[in-house]
Amino acid sequence: MIITSNDIYNISKENTKINYEKLTLIINDFLNSHQLNLKDINTIYLNRGPGSFAGIRNSFSIVKAFNLTNNIDYYCYSIQDFEGEKDIKYENIPHLCDKFNIKKNLINPIYLS
């Protein structure tokens, strides 16, 4: 999902080994289809689970590479981090990470009091 100030774009792909292997190509095609590139992205929100360990590991590796090569910040969250919230939607994840003080650039978030 890409959230801009004006629009929300999303894509769904089957959770398969083939898609893991071409994840960067899928991301690039998705960005290109909306006339965007990595330089337009400033923050990525990565769901760290529950889910497929291989999928999460591969996704995290790619996000970490984007962080290192393009200085894109990332937040690793779990839906379980937002305990007590009703009607959680992916487009609200940036707001929820702020609300629950999810710290950026960490695999396991640190909660600030």
Coordinates of C-alpha atoms in Angstrom, one line a residue:
M1 CA 0.0 0.0 0.0
I2 CA 1.2 3.5 -0.8
I3 CA -0.4 6.4 1.1
T4 CA 0.1 9.8 -0.4
S5 CA -1.4 13.1 0.8
N6 CA -4.0 12.7 -1.9
D7 CA -4.5 9.0 -2.6
I8 CA -4.1 5.4 -1.3
Y9 CA -2.9 2.7 -3.7
N10 CA -2.7 -0.9 -2.9
I11 CA -1.8 -4.2 -4.4
S12 CA -2.3 -7.9 -3.4
K13 CA -0.1 -10.8 -4.5
E14 CA -0.3 -14.4 -3.7
N15 CA 2.0 -15.5 -0.8
T16 CA 4.3 -17.8 -2.8
K17 CA 8.0 -18.6 -3.1
I18 CA 8.1 -17.2 -6.6
N19 CA 6.7 -13.9 -5.4
Y20 CA 9.3 -13.8 -2.6
E21 CA 12.0 -14.1 -5.2
K22 CA 10.6 -11.3 -7.3
L23 CA 9.4 -9.0 -4.5
T24 CA 11.7 -6.1 -5.5
L25 CA 10.4 -6.4 -9.1
I26 CA 6.8 -6.4 -7.9
I27 CA 7.5 -3.3 -5.8
N28 CA 9.2 -1.6 -8.7
D29 CA 6.3 -2.4 -11.1
F30 CA 3.8 -1.2 -8.5
L31 CA 5.6 2.1 -8.0
N32 CA 6.0 2.6 -11.7
S33 CA 2.3 2.0 -12.3
H34 CA 1.6 5.0 -10.1
Q35 CA 4.4 7.1 -11.6
L36 CA 6.5 6.8 -8.4
N37 CA 10.0 5.5 -7.6
L38 CA 11.8 4.7 -4.4
K39 CA 13.1 8.3 -4.1
D40 CA 9.4 9.3 -3.5
I41 CA 9.1 7.0 -0.5
N42 CA 10.1 8.4 2.9
T43 CA 8.7 5.8 5.3
I44 CA 7.8 2.1 5.1
Y45 CA 5.6 0.3 7.7
L46 CA 6.4 -3.4 7.9
N47 CA 4.1 -5.9 9.6
R48 CA 6.4 -8.2 11.6
G49 CA 3.7 -10.8 12.2
P50 CA 1.9 -12.9 12.9
G51 CA 2.5 -14.4 9.4
S52 CA 4.8 -16.4 7.3
F53 CA 8.3 -16.4 8.8
A54 CA 9.9 -16.6 5.3
G55 CA 7.7 -13.8 4.0
I56 CA 8.4 -11.5 6.9
R57 CA 12.1 -12.3 6.8
N58 CA 12.3 -11.5 3.1
S59 CA 10.2 -8.4 3.4
F60 CA 12.4 -7.2 6.3
S61 CA 15.6 -7.8 4.3
I62 CA 14.3 -5.7 1.4
V63 CA 13.1 -2.9 3.6
K64 CA 16.4 -2.8 5.4
A65 CA 18.2 -2.6 2.0
F66 CA 15.9 0.3 1.1
N67 CA 16.8 2.0 4.4
L68 CA 20.5 1.6 3.7
T69 CA 20.5 2.6 0.1
N70 CA 17.8 5.3 0.0
N71 CA 17.6 6.4 3.6
I72 CA 14.0 5.3 3.9
D73 CA 12.8 5.1 7.5
Y74 CA 10.8 2.0 8.5
Y75 CA 8.6 1.0 11.4
C76 CA 8.1 -2.7 12.3
Y77 CA 4.7 -3.3 13.9
S78 CA 2.3 -6.1 14.7
I79 CA -1.4 -5.7 14.7
Q80 CA -1.1 -7.0 18.3
D81 CA 0.8 -3.8 19.2
F82 CA -2.5 -1.9 18.8
E83 CA -4.4 -3.8 21.5
G84 CA -7.6 -2.1 22.3
E85 CA -8.0 -0.4 19.0
K86 CA -11.2 -1.1 17.1
D87 CA -11.5 -1.3 13.3
I88 CA -7.8 -1.4 12.5
K89 CA -7.2 -0.6 8.8
Y90 CA -3.8 -0.6 7.0
E91 CA -4.3 3.0 5.9
N92 CA -4.3 3.9 9.6
I93 CA -1.0 2.2 10.5
P94 CA 1.1 5.4 10.3
H95 CA -1.3 7.1 12.8
L96 CA -1.3 4.0 15.0
C97 CA 2.5 3.7 15.1
D98 CA 2.6 7.3 16.3
K99 CA -0.2 6.8 18.8
F100 CA 1.4 3.7 20.3
N101 CA 5.0 5.1 20.1
I102 CA 6.4 2.4 17.8
K103 CA 10.0 3.4 17.3
K104 CA 11.4 3.5 13.8
N105 CA 14.2 1.3 12.3
L106 CA 13.9 -1.5 14.9
I107 CA 12.7 -5.1 14.4
N108 CA 11.2 -5.2 17.9
P109 CA 9.6 -1.9 18.8
I110 CA 10.4 0.0 22.0
Y111 CA 7.5 1.5 23.6
L112 CA 8.1 5.0 25.0
S113 CA 6.3 6.0 28.2

